[in-house]
Coordinates of C-alpha atoms in Angstrom, one line a residue:
X4 CA 12.4 -109.2 31.6
X5 CA 16.1 -110.2 32.2
X6 CA 15.4 -113.7 32.7
X7 CA 13.7 -113.9 29.4
X8 CA 16.2 -111.9 27.6
X9 CA 19.2 -113.9 29.1
X10 CA 17.6 -117.1 28.0
X11 CA 17.7 -115.9 24.5
X12 CA 21.2 -116.7 23.7
X13 CA 20.4 -120.4 24.4
X14 CA 18.3 -120.5 21.0
X15 CA 20.9 -122.1 18.9
X16 CA 21.0 -125.0 21.3
X17 CA 17.3 -126.0 20.8
X18 CA 16.7 -128.9 18.5
X19 CA 13.2 -130.1 18.5
X20 CA 13.2 -133.7 17.3
X21 CA 9.3 -134.0 18.1
X22 CA 8.5 -131.1 15.9
X23 CA 8.5 -130.6 11.8
X24 CA 11.7 -129.2 10.6
X25 CA 13.4 -129.6 14.2
X26 CA 16.3 -127.3 13.6
X27 CA 13.9 -124.4 12.8
X28 CA 10.5 -124.7 14.5
X29 CA 11.9 -125.6 17.9
X30 CA 14.3 -122.4 17.9
X31 CA 11.7 -120.2 16.4
X32 CA 8.9 -121.0 19.0
X33 CA 11.5 -120.9 21.8
X34 CA 12.6 -117.2 20.6
X35 CA 9.0 -116.1 20.2
X36 CA 7.7 -117.1 23.5
X37 CA 10.8 -115.4 25.3
X38 CA 10.3 -112.1 23.7
X39 CA 6.6 -112.0 24.2
X40 CA 7.4 -112.6 28.0
X41 CA 10.3 -110.0 28.1
X42 CA 8.4 -107.4 26.1
X43 CA 5.3 -107.8 28.3
X44 CA 7.7 -107.4 31.3
X45 CA 9.3 -104.3 29.8
X46 CA 5.7 -102.7 29.4
X47 CA 5.2 -103.1 33.2
X48 CA 9.0 -101.8 33.8
X49 CA 8.1 -98.8 31.4
X50 CA 5.1 -97.9 33.2
X51 CA 6.8 -98.1 36.8
X52 CA 10.0 -96.3 35.8
X53 CA 10.8 -93.8 33.3
X54 CA 14.3 -94.8 32.7
X55 CA 12.8 -98.0 30.8
X56 CA 10.8 -95.8 28.7
X57 CA 11.6 -95.6 24.7
X58 CA 13.5 -92.4 23.9
X59 CA 13.6 -90.9 20.2
X60 CA 16.5 -92.5 18.2
X61 CA 17.1 -92.9 14.8
X62 CA 17.7 -96.6 14.9
X63 CA 14.3 -97.2 16.5
X64 CA 12.7 -95.0 14.0
X65 CA 14.6 -97.1 11.2
X66 CA 13.5 -100.5 12.9
X67 CA 9.8 -99.3 13.3
X68 CA 9.5 -97.8 9.9
X69 CA 11.0 -101.3 8.4
X70 CA 8.6 -103.4 10.2
X71 CA 5.8 -101.1 9.7
X72 CA 6.3 -100.9 6.0
X73 CA 6.6 -104.6 5.9
X74 CA 3.3 -104.8 7.5
X75 CA 1.7 -102.8 4.5
X76 CA 3.7 -104.7 1.8
X77 CA 2.5 -108.1 3.0
X78 CA -0.8 -107.1 3.0
X79 CA -0.8 -106.9 -0.9
X80 CA 1.0 -110.3 -1.2
X81 CA -0.3 -113.0 -3.4
X82 CA -0.6 -115.3 -0.4
X83 CA -1.3 -112.9 2.7
X84 CA -1.2 -115.6 5.2
X85 CA 2.1 -117.0 4.4
X86 CA 3.6 -113.5 4.1
X87 CA 2.6 -112.9 7.9
X88 CA 3.3 -116.2 9.4
X89 CA 5.7 -118.0 6.8
X90 CA 6.1 -121.8 7.1
X91 CA 7.7 -124.3 9.2
X92 CA 10.8 -124.5 7.0
X93 CA 11.4 -120.8 7.4
X94 CA 9.5 -119.4 10.4
X95 CA 9.9 -115.8 9.3
X96 CA 7.1 -113.7 7.9
X97 CA 6.1 -110.4 9.4
X98 CA 5.5 -112.4 12.8
X99 CA 9.1 -112.8 12.9
X100 CA 9.7 -109.2 12.2
X101 CA 7.1 -108.0 14.7
X102 CA 9.0 -110.2 17.6
X103 CA 12.4 -108.8 16.5
X104 CA 11.0 -105.3 17.0
X105 CA 9.8 -106.2 20.3
X106 CA 13.1 -107.7 21.3
X107 CA 14.8 -104.7 20.0
X108 CA 12.8 -102.5 22.2
X109 CA 12.9 -104.5 25.2
X110 CA 16.7 -105.5 25.1
X111 CA 17.8 -101.9 24.3
X112 CA 16.0 -100.5 27.3
X113 CA 16.2 -103.2 29.8
X114 CA 19.9 -104.3 29.1
X115 CA 20.8 -100.5 29.0
X116 CA 19.4 -99.3 32.3
X117 CA 20.7 -102.4 34.3
X118 CA 24.1 -102.5 32.4
X119 CA 23.8 -105.9 31.5
X120 CA 24.8 -105.8 27.7
X121 CA 28.4 -107.0 28.2
X122 CA 26.9 -109.8 30.2
X123 CA 24.4 -110.8 27.7
X124 CA 27.1 -111.1 25.0
X125 CA 29.3 -113.1 27.3
X126 CA 26.5 -115.4 27.8
X127 CA 26.1 -115.8 24.2
X128 CA 29.6 -116.3 23.7
X129 CA 29.6 -119.1 26.5
X130 CA 26.7 -120.7 24.7
X131 CA 29.0 -120.7 21.4
X132 CA 31.4 -122.8 23.2
X133 CA 28.7 -125.5 23.4
X134 CA 27.9 -125.0 19.6
X135 CA 31.8 -125.4 18.8
X136 CA 32.0 -128.5 21.0
X137 CA 29.0 -129.9 18.8
X138 CA 30.9 -128.8 15.6
X139 CA 34.2 -130.6 17.0
X140 CA 32.3 -133.8 17.5
X141 CA 31.0 -133.7 14.1
X142 CA 34.6 -132.8 12.7
X143 CA 36.0 -135.7 14.4
X144 CA 33.3 -138.2 13.1
X145 CA 31.9 -138.8 16.5
X146 CA 28.7 -137.2 15.7
X147 CA 26.6 -137.2 12.2
X148 CA 26.7 -134.1 10.1
X149 CA 23.0 -133.4 9.3
X150 CA 23.4 -131.7 6.0
X151 CA 26.0 -133.3 3.6
X152 CA 29.2 -135.2 4.6
X153 CA 31.7 -132.8 5.5
X154 CA 30.2 -129.1 5.8
X155 CA 29.9 -129.0 9.8
X156 CA 26.4 -127.8 10.9
X157 CA 26.4 -128.3 14.7
X158 CA 22.9 -127.7 16.1
X159 CA 21.7 -125.4 13.3
X160 CA 21.4 -128.1 10.8
X161 CA 22.8 -125.9 8.0
X162 CA 26.3 -125.1 7.3
X163 CA 25.4 -121.4 6.2
X164 CA 23.6 -120.7 9.6
X165 CA 26.6 -122.0 11.5
X166 CA 29.0 -119.9 9.6
X167 CA 27.2 -116.7 10.0
X168 CA 26.6 -117.6 14.0
X169 CA 30.4 -117.8 14.2
X170 CA 31.3 -115.0 12.2
X171 CA 29.2 -112.8 14.7
X172 CA 31.0 -114.7 17.5
X173 CA 34.4 -113.8 16.0
X174 CA 33.9 -110.3 16.2
X175 CA 31.8 -109.9 19.4
X176 CA 34.6 -111.8 21.1
X177 CA 37.3 -109.7 19.5
X178 CA 35.1 -106.4 20.6
X179 CA 35.0 -107.8 24.3
X180 CA 38.5 -108.8 24.6
X181 CA 39.9 -105.3 23.6
X182 CA 37.8 -103.8 26.2
X183 CA 38.6 -106.5 29.0
X184 CA 41.0 -105.8 31.8
X185 CA 41.2 -109.3 33.3
X186 CA 44.1 -110.8 31.5
X187 CA 42.6 -114.6 31.6
X188 CA 39.4 -113.3 30.1
X189 CA 41.0 -111.2 27.5
X190 CA 43.0 -114.1 26.2
X191 CA 40.3 -116.5 26.5
X192 CA 38.0 -114.3 24.2
X193 CA 40.8 -113.8 21.7
X194 CA 41.2 -117.7 21.7
X195 CA 37.5 -118.2 21.1
X196 CA 37.7 -115.5 18.3
X197 CA 40.4 -117.7 16.7
X198 CA 38.5 -121.0 17.3
X199 CA 35.3 -119.4 15.6
X200 CA 37.4 -118.6 12.5
X201 CA 39.0 -122.1 12.1
X202 CA 35.4 -123.4 12.1
X203 CA 34.0 -121.0 9.9
X204 CA 36.3 -122.5 7.4
X205 CA 35.2 -126.0 8.4
X206 CA 31.5 -125.2 7.4
X207 CA 33.0 -124.5 3.9
X208 CA 30.6 -121.5 3.4
X209 CA 32.5 -119.4 0.8
X210 CA 30.4 -116.3 1.1
X211 CA 30.8 -116.2 4.9
X212 CA 34.6 -117.1 4.3
X213 CA 34.9 -113.8 1.8
X214 CA 32.9 -112.1 4.4
X215 CA 35.4 -112.9 7.0
X216 CA 38.4 -112.0 5.1
X217 CA 36.7 -108.6 4.3
X218 CA 35.8 -107.7 7.7
X219 CA 39.3 -108.6 9.1
X220 CA 40.9 -106.4 6.4
X221 CA 38.5 -103.5 7.3
X222 CA 39.4 -103.9 11.0
X223 CA 43.1 -103.5 10.0
X224 CA 42.5 -100.5 7.9
X225 CA 40.2 -98.9 10.3
X226 CA 42.6 -99.4 13.2
X227 CA 45.6 -97.9 11.0
X228 CA 43.4 -94.8 10.3
X229 CA 41.7 -94.3 13.6
X230 CA 44.5 -95.6 16.4
X231 CA 47.6 -94.8 18.0
X232 CA 50.9 -95.6 16.8
X233 CA 51.5 -98.8 18.4
X234 CA 48.2 -100.2 17.3
X235 CA 48.8 -98.9 13.6
X236 CA 51.9 -100.9 13.6
X237 CA 50.3 -104.3 14.8
X238 CA 47.3 -103.5 12.4
X239 CA 49.8 -102.8 9.4
X240 CA 51.4 -106.1 10.1
X241 CA 48.1 -108.1 10.5
X242 CA 47.1 -106.5 7.1
X243 CA 50.2 -107.5 5.4
X244 CA 49.9 -110.9 6.7
X245 CA 46.1 -111.6 5.5
X246 CA 47.1 -110.3 2.1
X247 CA 50.2 -112.6 1.9
X248 CA 48.2 -115.5 3.0
X249 CA 45.3 -114.6 0.5
X250 CA 47.7 -114.1 -2.3
X251 CA 49.7 -117.2 -1.4
X252 CA 46.5 -119.3 -1.6
X253 CA 45.5 -118.0 -4.8
X254 CA 48.9 -118.8 -5.9
X255 CA 48.8 -122.3 -5.1
X256 CA 45.0 -122.9 -5.8
X257 CA 45.5 -125.2 -8.7
X258 CA 48.2 -127.5 -6.9
X259 CA 47.4 -131.1 -6.3
X260 CA 47.4 -130.3 -2.3
X261 CA 44.5 -128.0 -2.7
X262 CA 42.7 -129.9 -5.4
X263 CA 42.8 -133.0 -3.4
X264 CA 41.1 -131.5 -0.3
X265 CA 37.6 -131.2 -0.4
X266 CA 37.8 -128.0 2.1
X267 CA 40.5 -126.1 0.1
X268 CA 39.1 -127.1 -3.3
X269 CA 35.9 -125.7 -2.4
X270 CA 37.5 -122.4 -1.4
X271 CA 39.5 -122.5 -4.3
X272 CA 36.6 -122.8 -6.9
X273 CA 35.4 -119.4 -5.8
X274 CA 34.6 -117.5 -9.2
X275 CA 32.3 -115.4 -11.0
X276 CA 31.2 -118.8 -13.1
X277 CA 30.6 -120.4 -9.8
X278 CA 28.0 -117.9 -8.9
X279 CA 26.1 -117.9 -11.9
X280 CA 23.0 -119.6 -10.4
X281 CA 22.7 -116.9 -7.7
X282 CA 23.2 -114.2 -10.6
X283 CA 20.3 -115.9 -12.5
X284 CA 18.1 -115.7 -9.1
X285 CA 19.1 -112.1 -8.7
X286 CA 18.0 -111.3 -12.2
X287 CA 14.9 -113.2 -11.9
X288 CA 14.3 -110.9 -8.5
X289 CA 14.8 -108.0 -10.4
X290 CA 12.3 -108.7 -12.9
X291 CA 9.9 -109.1 -10.2
X292 CA 10.9 -105.9 -8.5
X293 CA 10.3 -104.0 -11.9
X294 CA 6.8 -105.6 -12.1
X295 CA 5.9 -104.6 -8.4
X296 CA 8.3 -101.8 -7.6
X297 CA 6.2 -100.1 -4.6
X298 CA 4.9 -103.0 -2.4
X299 CA 6.9 -106.0 -3.8
X300 CA 5.6 -109.5 -3.8
X301 CA 5.4 -109.9 0.1
X302 CA 7.5 -112.0 2.4
X303 CA 7.7 -115.5 1.0
X304 CA 6.6 -114.2 -2.5
X305 CA 9.7 -115.2 -4.2
X306 CA 8.2 -118.7 -5.5
X307 CA 5.8 -116.6 -7.6
X308 CA 8.7 -114.6 -9.2
X309 CA 10.6 -117.9 -9.5
X310 CA 8.0 -119.5 -11.4
X311 CA 6.8 -116.5 -13.6
X312 CA 10.3 -115.7 -14.6
X313 CA 12.2 -118.8 -14.5
X314 CA 15.3 -119.2 -16.4
X315 CA 15.8 -122.7 -18.2
X316 CA 19.6 -122.5 -17.1
X317 CA 18.3 -123.7 -13.8
X318 CA 17.4 -126.9 -14.8
X319 CA 20.1 -128.9 -13.0
X320 CA 19.4 -127.0 -9.7
X321 CA 16.6 -127.6 -7.0
X322 CA 13.0 -127.2 -8.6
X323 CA 11.5 -124.7 -6.2
X324 CA 13.6 -121.7 -4.9
X325 CA 12.1 -119.7 -2.2
X326 CA 14.7 -116.9 -1.8
X327 CA 17.0 -115.2 -4.2
X328 CA 20.1 -116.0 -2.1
X329 CA 20.8 -112.5 -1.4
X330 CA 19.2 -110.5 1.6
X331 CA 19.3 -107.2 -0.1
X332 CA 17.5 -108.4 -3.1
X333 CA 15.1 -110.4 -1.2
X334 CA 13.9 -107.4 0.7
X335 CA 13.8 -105.4 -2.5
X336 CA 11.4 -108.2 -4.2
X337 CA 9.4 -108.8 -1.0
X338 CA 8.5 -105.1 -0.2
X339 CA 9.7 -103.0 -3.0
X340 CA 12.0 -100.1 -2.9
X341 CA 10.9 -98.7 0.3
X342 CA 11.9 -101.9 2.1
X343 CA 15.1 -102.1 0.3
X344 CA 15.9 -98.5 1.5
X345 CA 14.7 -99.1 4.7
X346 CA 16.6 -102.3 5.3
X347 CA 19.7 -100.2 4.1
X348 CA 18.9 -97.6 6.7
X349 CA 19.4 -100.3 9.4
X350 CA 23.1 -100.5 8.5
X351 CA 23.6 -97.0 7.8
X352 CA 22.0 -95.4 10.6
X353 CA 23.5 -98.0 12.9
X354 CA 27.2 -97.2 11.8
X355 CA 26.5 -93.4 11.8
X356 CA 25.1 -93.6 15.4
X357 CA 28.0 -96.1 16.5
X358 CA 30.9 -93.7 15.7
X359 CA 28.9 -90.9 17.4
X360 CA 28.7 -93.2 20.6
X361 CA 30.8 -92.9 23.6
X362 CA 32.0 -96.6 23.1
X363 CA 36.0 -96.7 22.9
X364 CA 37.5 -96.8 19.5
X365 CA 38.6 -100.6 19.4
X366 CA 34.6 -101.3 20.3
X367 CA 33.5 -98.9 17.6
X368 CA 35.7 -100.8 15.0
X369 CA 34.7 -104.4 16.3
X370 CA 31.0 -103.6 15.8
X371 CA 31.8 -101.9 12.5
X372 CA 33.2 -104.9 11.2
X373 CA 30.7 -107.2 12.4
X374 CA 28.0 -105.2 10.5
X375 CA 30.2 -105.1 7.5
X376 CA 30.8 -108.8 7.4
X377 CA 27.2 -109.5 8.0
X378 CA 26.2 -107.4 5.4
X379 CA 28.7 -108.8 2.7
X380 CA 27.6 -112.5 3.9
X381 CA 24.0 -111.2 3.1
X382 CA 24.9 -110.5 -0.5
X383 CA 25.2 -114.3 -1.1
X384 CA 22.7 -115.8 1.0
X385 CA 19.5 -115.0 2.9
X386 CA 19.1 -114.6 6.6
X387 CA 18.1 -117.0 9.3
X388 CA 16.4 -116.7 12.9
X389 CA 19.5 -116.3 14.9
X390 CA 21.6 -114.1 12.4
X391 CA 18.3 -111.7 12.7
X392 CA 18.7 -112.1 16.5
X393 CA 22.5 -111.0 16.3
X394 CA 21.7 -108.4 14.2
X395 CA 18.9 -107.0 16.0
X396 CA 21.0 -107.4 19.3
X397 CA 23.7 -105.4 18.0
X398 CA 21.4 -102.6 16.7
X399 CA 19.7 -102.4 20.2
X400 CA 23.5 -102.2 21.9
X401 CA 24.3 -99.3 19.6
X402 CA 20.9 -97.7 20.3
X403 CA 21.2 -98.1 24.1
X404 CA 24.6 -96.1 24.1
X405 CA 23.4 -93.0 22.8
X406 CA 20.2 -92.7 24.7
X407 CA 20.6 -90.1 27.7
X408 CA 20.0 -91.7 30.8
X409 CA 16.8 -90.4 32.8
X410 CA 17.6 -89.6 36.4
X411 CA 13.9 -90.1 37.2
X412 CA 13.3 -93.5 39.0
X413 CA 10.1 -95.1 40.1
X414 CA 7.2 -92.6 41.3
X415 CA 4.3 -93.7 43.7
X416 CA 1.6 -93.0 41.0
X417 CA 3.5 -94.9 38.3
X418 CA 4.1 -97.7 40.6
X419 CA 0.2 -98.1 41.7
X420 CA -0.4 -97.8 37.8
X421 CA 2.0 -100.7 37.2
X422 CA 0.7 -102.6 39.8
X423 CA -2.9 -102.3 38.1
X424 CA -1.6 -103.2 34.9
X425 CA 0.5 -106.1 35.8
X426 CA -2.3 -108.8 36.0
X427 CA -3.7 -107.5 32.9
X428 CA -0.5 -107.2 31.0
X429 CA 0.3 -110.8 32.3
X430 CA -3.1 -112.3 31.1
X431 CA -2.5 -110.5 27.8
X432 CA 1.1 -112.2 27.4
X433 CA -0.3 -115.7 28.2
X434 CA -3.1 -115.4 25.7
X435 CA -1.0 -113.8 23.2
X436 CA 1.7 -116.4 23.6
X437 CA -0.9 -119.2 23.3
X438 CA -2.5 -117.9 20.2
X439 CA 0.7 -117.1 18.2
X440 CA 2.3 -120.3 19.2
X441 CA 0.2 -123.1 20.4
X442 CA -1.5 -123.9 17.4
X443 CA 1.7 -124.1 15.3
X444 CA 3.4 -126.2 18.0
X445 CA 0.7 -128.6 17.8
X446 CA 0.5 -129.0 14.1
X447 CA 4.4 -129.2 13.9
X448 CA 4.2 -132.2 16.3
X449 CA 1.2 -133.7 14.6
X450 CA 3.2 -133.9 11.5
X451 CA 6.0 -135.9 13.0
X452 CA 3.3 -138.2 14.5
X453 CA 1.7 -138.5 11.3
X454 CA 4.8 -139.1 9.4
X455 CA 6.0 -141.8 11.9
X456 CA 5.4 -145.5 11.8
X457 CA 2.2 -146.3 13.9
X458 CA 1.5 -149.5 15.7
X459 CA -1.8 -150.1 14.0
X460 CA -0.5 -149.4 10.4
X461 CA -1.3 -146.5 7.8
X462 CA -4.7 -146.4 8.8
X463 CA -3.8 -144.6 12.2
X464 CA -1.4 -142.2 10.0
X465 CA -4.4 -141.4 7.7
X466 CA -6.7 -140.4 10.8
X467 CA -3.9 -138.1 12.2
X468 CA -3.7 -136.4 8.6
X469 CA -7.5 -136.0 8.4
X470 CA -7.2 -134.0 11.8
X471 CA -4.2 -131.9 10.7
X472 CA -5.9 -131.0 7.4
X473 CA -8.9 -129.9 9.3
X474 CA -6.9 -127.5 11.4
X475 CA -3.5 -126.6 10.0
X476 CA -2.7 -123.6 11.7
X477 CA -0.6 -121.4 9.4
X478 CA 0.9 -124.5 7.9
X479 CA -1.8 -125.3 5.4
X480 CA 0.5 -125.7 2.4
X481 CA 3.0 -128.3 4.0
X482 CA 0.2 -130.1 5.8
X483 CA -1.5 -130.5 2.4
X484 CA 1.6 -131.3 0.4
X485 CA 2.5 -134.1 3.0
X486 CA -1.1 -135.5 2.7
X487 CA -0.1 -135.8 -1.1
X488 CA 3.2 -137.6 -0.3
X489 CA 1.5 -139.9 2.1
X490 CA -1.3 -140.7 -0.4
X491 CA 1.4 -141.7 -3.0
X492 CA 2.8 -144.1 -0.4
X493 CA -0.4 -145.3 0.7
X494 CA -1.9 -146.2 -2.6
X495 CA 1.2 -148.5 -3.1
X496 CA 1.0 -150.3 0.1
X497 CA -0.3 -153.8 0.5
X498 CA -1.0 -153.3 4.1
X499 CA -4.1 -151.3 4.0
X500 CA -7.5 -152.1 2.3
X501 CA -8.8 -150.5 -0.8
X502 CA -11.3 -148.6 0.8
X503 CA -8.9 -146.9 3.2
X504 CA -6.6 -146.3 0.2
X505 CA -9.7 -144.3 -1.5
X506 CA -10.3 -142.4 1.6
X507 CA -6.6 -141.0 1.6
X508 CA -6.8 -140.5 -2.1
X509 CA -9.8 -138.5 -1.8
X510 CA -8.3 -136.6 1.3
X511 CA -5.1 -135.5 -0.6
X512 CA -7.5 -134.7 -3.8
X513 CA -9.9 -132.5 -1.4
X514 CA -7.3 -130.6 0.4
X515 CA -5.1 -129.9 -2.5
X516 CA -8.2 -128.7 -4.4
X517 CA -8.8 -126.3 -1.5
X518 CA -5.2 -125.2 -1.6
X519 CA -5.2 -124.4 -5.3
X520 CA -8.4 -122.6 -5.0
X521 CA -7.2 -120.2 -2.2
X522 CA -3.7 -119.7 -4.3
X523 CA -4.4 -120.4 -7.9
X524 CA -1.3 -118.3 -9.1
X525 CA 1.1 -120.9 -7.4
X526 CA 2.5 -123.2 -10.0
X527 CA 3.9 -125.6 -7.6
X528 CA 0.3 -126.3 -6.2
X529 CA -1.0 -127.1 -9.3
X530 CA 1.7 -129.7 -9.8
X531 CA 0.9 -131.0 -6.3
X532 CA -2.8 -131.2 -7.4
X533 CA -1.9 -133.2 -10.4
X534 CA 0.2 -135.6 -8.2
X535 CA -3.2 -135.9 -5.8
X536 CA -5.3 -136.8 -9.0
X537 CA -2.8 -139.2 -10.1
X538 CA -3.4 -141.3 -7.0
X539 CA -7.2 -141.6 -7.9
X540 CA -6.5 -142.2 -11.6
X541 CA -7.7 -139.0 -12.8
X542 CA -5.6 -138.5 -16.0
X543 CA -7.8 -135.5 -17.1
X544 CA -7.2 -133.9 -13.9
X545 CA -3.6 -134.4 -14.1
X546 CA -3.0 -132.9 -17.3
X547 CA -5.1 -129.9 -16.6
X548 CA -3.3 -129.1 -13.5
X549 CA 0.0 -129.6 -15.4
X550 CA -1.4 -127.3 -18.1
X551 CA -2.3 -124.7 -15.3
X552 CA 1.2 -124.8 -13.8
X553 CA 2.6 -124.4 -17.3
X554 CA 0.7 -121.4 -17.9
X555 CA 2.2 -119.8 -14.9
X556 CA 5.8 -121.1 -15.6
X557 CA 6.0 -121.6 -19.4
X558 CA 9.9 -122.2 -19.3
X559 CA 10.0 -124.6 -16.6
X560 CA 11.4 -127.7 -18.4
X561 CA 10.4 -130.2 -15.3
X562 CA 6.7 -129.4 -16.1
X563 CA 7.0 -130.0 -19.8
X564 CA 8.5 -133.3 -18.7
X565 CA 5.9 -134.3 -16.5
X566 CA 3.3 -133.5 -19.3
X567 CA 5.3 -135.3 -21.9
X568 CA 5.5 -138.5 -19.5
X569 CA 1.7 -138.3 -18.7
X570 CA 0.9 -138.1 -22.3
X571 CA 3.2 -141.1 -23.1
X572 CA 1.5 -143.2 -20.2
X573 CA -2.0 -142.8 -22.0
X574 CA -0.6 -143.5 -25.4
X575 CA -0.6 -139.8 -27.1
X576 CA 2.9 -140.7 -28.2
X577 CA 2.8 -138.0 -30.9
X578 CA 1.6 -135.3 -28.4
X579 CA 4.3 -136.5 -26.0
X580 CA 7.1 -136.1 -28.4
X581 CA 6.2 -132.5 -29.1
X582 CA 6.2 -131.7 -25.4
X583 CA 9.6 -133.5 -24.9
X584 CA 11.1 -131.9 -27.6
X585 CA 10.0 -128.5 -26.5
X586 CA 11.6 -129.2 -22.9
X587 CA 14.7 -130.5 -24.8
X588 CA 14.9 -127.0 -26.7
X589 CA 14.8 -125.3 -23.2
X590 CA 17.6 -127.3 -21.7
X591 CA 19.7 -129.2 -24.4
X592 CA 22.4 -129.8 -21.5
X593 CA 20.4 -132.0 -19.6
X594 CA 21.0 -135.7 -20.1
X595 CA 17.6 -136.6 -18.2
X596 CA 15.6 -134.6 -20.6
X597 CA 17.8 -135.5 -23.5
X598 CA 16.8 -139.1 -23.0
X599 CA 13.1 -138.7 -22.6
X600 CA 13.2 -136.5 -25.7
X601 CA 14.9 -139.2 -27.8
X602 CA 12.5 -141.9 -26.6
X603 CA 9.9 -139.6 -27.8
X604 CA 11.5 -139.4 -31.4
X605 CA 12.2 -142.9 -31.6
X606 CA 8.7 -143.9 -30.5
X607 CA 7.1 -141.9 -33.1
X608 CA 9.4 -143.2 -35.8
X609 CA 11.6 -139.9 -35.9
X610 CA 15.1 -142.1 -35.8
X611 CA 16.9 -139.1 -37.3
X612 CA 15.7 -136.7 -34.5
X613 CA 16.6 -139.5 -31.8
X614 CA 20.0 -140.4 -33.3
X615 CA 20.8 -136.5 -33.3
X616 CA 20.0 -136.1 -29.6
X617 CA 22.1 -139.3 -28.9
X618 CA 24.9 -138.0 -31.0
X619 CA 24.9 -134.9 -28.5
X620 CA 24.7 -137.2 -25.4
X621 CA 26.2 -140.7 -26.2
X622 CA 26.1 -141.4 -22.5
X623 CA 22.0 -141.7 -22.8
X624 CA 22.3 -144.6 -25.5
X625 CA 21.9 -147.3 -22.9
X626 CA 19.1 -145.9 -21.2
X627 CA 17.1 -145.1 -24.3
X628 CA 17.4 -148.6 -25.6
X629 CA 16.3 -150.0 -22.3
X630 CA 13.2 -147.8 -22.4
X631 CA 12.5 -148.8 -26.0
X632 CA 12.7 -152.6 -25.0
X633 CA 10.4 -151.9 -22.0
X634 CA 7.8 -150.1 -24.4
X635 CA 8.0 -153.0 -27.0
X636 CA 7.6 -155.7 -24.2
X637 CA 4.4 -153.7 -22.8
X638 CA 3.0 -153.5 -26.3
X639 CA 3.2 -157.0 -27.1

């Protein structure tokens, strides 16, 4: 049990390049397997020794109630399989919640009895040194940043994930430093906290930066209120320094020095206007909650809400959002009001328990601040695997501090029972680990293989995709969407025969028809099927699926744009003009949509309409003229 638990802090270092979504899937499978081993071992310990058995605590009740309610809510999801298993891009779902609950129970019991919590968090901080080294090499240009050009992401592949990881480490290092007697280790931990703060800024994650500043202010205030005279004096000085730094930065935010720096300019641009996209997503999620206030839409269900309540103001954003970018609202939408209240209870019960625990005042302040910083961070973004791990680890730490120690150790009868159960439990863990992880690992590896160049050409890729589609594990949607992308590539290739092209295109159509049949309320899947029909030249099928997507998401300009261009391609210019004009009405700010709307007007002889659009968007003049010349040339 200890071996598995002490390997968990290595999770951030796992990058599995042989798996689909290498920064996500490798970490998730690694964590799941370790938790399964730790939990199985804990079961044996609990049978053998009463000290390891769970005892009543309000944190434990909150965790089990939250996970239990989400099990019920996920049963009512529109896509139950995805609600439970998630996908490779996220690797969450109820399966992750179940593993987090198992991690909480095992770590709270085992690390408490063996007095290893401090060692566990020191191990985690040791791993963070490696992560910081990775980030440093990115900052100096030695290693490549994976997402973007300047926002560091280290082994997480996402700057937001790195930022919240470092936020946890900042306060954990502070907590351990303030309770450390060895001077060299105390100052090393404080230095690590300082370096983590520097790199939080280098991730340019504004929500986390605000959370950091807020948590530091809270730490100063709590110290002033709850500590001795000397500590209050230091805290007051720190608070004044923070406020002066923040105020000074606000005063110079519009100077050339700040505006010419990508880092400082990004931080200086924090404003309510800058958060409009998130506010819009929150409003859409709220509408979804009002429709299903009790059980919600299930985990991974936000895409249905996003499509149904789509706001045209999002025309310039990414086409598909699967999160509301607010963890609290995400749970409100996913599991209804009960899930939201239970999620809040995790924080509330933890804070209340913490301040009744025997931990030193400095420890209570540090852990309170990390929970406060984490919760504020979650107002602006969604969670990820390791922020969940840290959160549940801190919940388990607090929980373990208030459970009375049982004086009873192992008894002969209990040891005999444990010895009997040991082989059974071992077999169950092995079978469970295989069933939960092996199929997904196989598909994640197979997708990378299918997407990679093969020595014998695209025919081999086609066969791999055929095999994957037959056994997609929980990633059916991702496999099928990749088959469509591959088919679009294959039909344009000169390296394979027409018979093979037809085989690949037919596979794409067949698989996407299965996907749409299983989940007919998903607008995205109807558009994917439309793309598949395009590979076989089934224009009627294309228009049928676009209309189906449009019925599910009537305000989404991109769908109208696809319909208009398809009508244009088959010569229904008048119908295309109406559809493109409808898209333009929804998003008149979009130069792209304005270009096609003007094209439709000119093509049907409505020069006044086209010129009116160009007058609003003069920058599209050249593009419209070029398209009209191309259409004229084709007509001739």
